[in-house]
Amino acid sequence: MSYETALKIVDVVNDIHQKKYLLPSIQREFVWNDHQIKQLFDSLMRDYPIGAFLFWVVSGEKVQDFQFYEFLREYHERDNRHSPKANTSGEEEITAILDGQQRLTALYIALRGSYAHKLPRKRWDNDLAYPKQMLYLNILHPSNESDLEYDFDFLTEEEAAVRDAEHFWFQVNDILDMRELSDVNEFLFNTVNEYLVQQGFYGKDKMGFANRSMSKLYSTIHIEKAISYYLEKTTELDKVLNIFIRVNSGGTQLSYSDLLLSIATTQWDDKDAREEITQFVSEINGIGSGFRFTKDFVLKTCLVLSDLPDIAFKVDNFNKTNMLLIERNWEQIETAIRLAVILVSSFGYSRENLPSHHALIPIAYYLQTLGLPRNFHNSALYLEDRKRIKQWLIRSLLKKVFGGISDNYLNQIRLIIHSAPEGNFPLNELIQRFRVAGRTSITFNDEDIENIMSYKYGQSYTFSALSLLYPSLDFTHKFHTDHIYPKSAFTISQLRKRGTPTEKIEEYTSCYNYLPNLQILSQTENMEKQNIDFDIWLNQVCKTNEDYIAFQKLHLIPKMDLGFENFLEFFDRREELMFTRFKELLG
């Protein structure tokens, strides 16, 4: 390994664009956030060291022995997070990045691409939640963030167009077109200076800061040799893997699954493990209302569904023999996981309310033993089986048996499922087997049910508890968790306006978010209800006495005056009704 002459950022970014630098398949995905990218550029502008890079030269005769990927350019948090596969046919030599992928990708995205991450408080499936943004530098004022000197930010074109006495946003990738320092000076004089004079913002301090910022940005990209690197020329894959793992032990840590997937990539014969698994994770995360499954989940499920005796998540279990077995079974494993995700999605679960991914592993295993029926989630033939699976899933989630899940527990479930009569999910056997098995028990006593009653609005376990009470709802349609008495009424000011006794206000505000004040409504019903008082809304939707009785029965509404002033009595009485119903369902 040799230390080479440092390179200019402009040259490296252009070479990445021309695909002269590629990523080996052992590299993970781009994981930096926007603040890390801003910190990188701030460090460069302040002449802080950004660490050495490690490049790996692969000679022509060895190029086809490995898989390589291009750098990610147009990052989209939901739709484009994976690097495209590179076409290396006919290449005489490849330069791959062993250390520095995150930093180089950050430079490439900022100087040649775009960055689209989800806006806060926007839904994951909302296309408008991911506006295309470019990196900009405010050349009139330093950053207000304590850890940054220069005010870099990712902005949309509309946001960057807003200028005032403190903000003039320069699109950072435009610096690539400024080949000479005179181009920078021309921009400062003809554009920035003219703007400041026209707006009456002109001042030597502002022009001075703009001049320093632009000159430093130009120097950083075009003049300074900021990319210091070592060059490795070995063709021994074991050595490359060891170097890769060593040099990636700092910075943004690789997850264990990234390392395992790196190894798996080199051991599959016909398929590309990285491409198959990363694309599959994206696919299942797009099912229904969306999920947050990871490569860890898929790799773990591969071990279980391949009936390997040792399913521990460790390097030894991803040996050549096991990985070839998983490769042979991949399409079957892929289908089983997909069907399991479709099924739990039909139960109403999503990224927002599924607290454990491992709970799906036994379901996927059962569907595999059943022969992978593609219509399992909606066929009348499997109705009773679906009910048993849903009951087991809800019990398991509410008892949190998959928190810190042991491999022994998964192995025991696998044995019970394997021994069950065909076409019959072994709910009763699972309940009985783990009745007295401590933390893996899925039986419920009064204390367990009291714990359920303590769940609140917004908690992932709340949906599981509520969905038990609505066995007839078709959750393939959109439903919302709704406050029966609207939460907008429980601010201190609103309670005082309603004449709530002062000594009762704290009691009102402390309990309105809990289960007894929650119900499940269709999306349409919830949007229509909004902030209307419950008794008024109920009279609007229940046109007849039969409608009222049916609603009361479905939602466990106590027979009483439902005026807001009686909320505390309603809360206590519905809590009793719910406790009794949970006891019937889970006892």
mmCIF file of C-alpha atoms in Angstrom, residues 452-459 461-463 466 481-491 505-519 567-568 570-571 574-575 578:
data_model
loop_
_atom_site.group_PDB
_atom_site.id
_atom_site.type_symbol
_atom_site.label_atom_id
_atom_site.label_comp_id
_atom_site.label_asym_id
_atom_site.label_seq_id
_atom_site.Cartn_x
_atom_site.Cartn_y
_atom_site.Cartn_z
ATOM 1 C CA ILE A 452 -52.618 -2.800 27.895
ATOM 2 C CA MET A 453 -55.003 -0.166 29.237
ATOM 3 C CA SER A 454 -52.020 2.134 29.835
ATOM 4 C CA TYR A 455 -51.182 2.454 26.127
ATOM 5 C CA LYS A 456 -51.529 5.940 24.691
ATOM 6 C CA TYR A 457 -52.250 7.637 21.394
ATOM 7 C CA GLY A 458 -49.240 7.514 19.067
ATOM 8 C CA GLN A 459 -47.584 4.479 20.660
ATOM 9 C CA TYR A 461 -48.566 -1.002 20.588
ATOM 10 C CA THR A 462 -51.834 0.965 20.785
ATOM 11 C CA PHE A 463 -53.013 -0.176 17.369
ATOM 12 C CA LEU A 466 -57.439 -1.494 19.542
ATOM 13 C CA THR A 481 -56.864 5.933 15.504
ATOM 14 C CA ASP A 482 -59.240 8.625 16.714
ATOM 15 C CA HIS A 483 -59.784 10.477 19.989
ATOM 16 C CA ILE A 484 -63.448 9.875 20.890
ATOM 17 C CA TYR A 485 -63.607 13.174 22.755
ATOM 18 C CA PRO A 486 -61.473 15.404 20.488
ATOM 19 C CA LYS A 487 -57.994 16.141 21.789
ATOM 20 C CA SER A 488 -58.336 19.822 20.819
ATOM 21 C CA ALA A 489 -60.812 20.180 23.697
ATOM 22 C CA PHE A 490 -58.235 19.216 26.326
ATOM 23 C CA THR A 491 -56.027 22.282 26.391
ATOM 24 C CA ILE A 505 -58.546 20.136 34.791
ATOM 25 C CA GLU A 506 -55.414 18.128 35.578
ATOM 26 C CA GLU A 507 -57.425 14.903 35.604
ATOM 27 C CA TYR A 508 -58.900 15.730 32.175
ATOM 28 C CA THR A 509 -55.520 16.569 30.623
ATOM 29 C CA SER A 510 -53.796 13.521 32.102
ATOM 30 C CA CYS A 511 -56.101 10.836 30.725
ATOM 31 C CA TYR A 512 -57.579 11.928 27.370
ATOM 32 C CA ASN A 513 -54.722 10.322 25.397
ATOM 33 C CA TYR A 514 -55.204 6.843 26.856
ATOM 34 C CA LEU A 515 -56.938 3.807 25.369
ATOM 35 C CA PRO A 516 -60.430 4.392 26.867
ATOM 36 C CA ASN A 517 -60.684 7.617 24.831
ATOM 37 C CA LEU A 518 -59.510 6.019 21.600
ATOM 38 C CA GLN A 519 -61.364 4.225 18.831
ATOM 39 C CA PHE A 567 -65.984 12.777 30.117
ATOM 40 C CA LEU A 568 -64.392 11.419 33.301
ATOM 41 C CA PHE A 570 -67.312 8.032 30.327
ATOM 42 C CA PHE A 571 -63.591 7.280 30.605
ATOM 43 C CA ARG A 574 -65.469 2.549 28.957
ATOM 44 C CA GLU A 575 -62.288 1.409 30.660
ATOM 45 C CA MET A 578 -62.698 -2.595 27.490
#
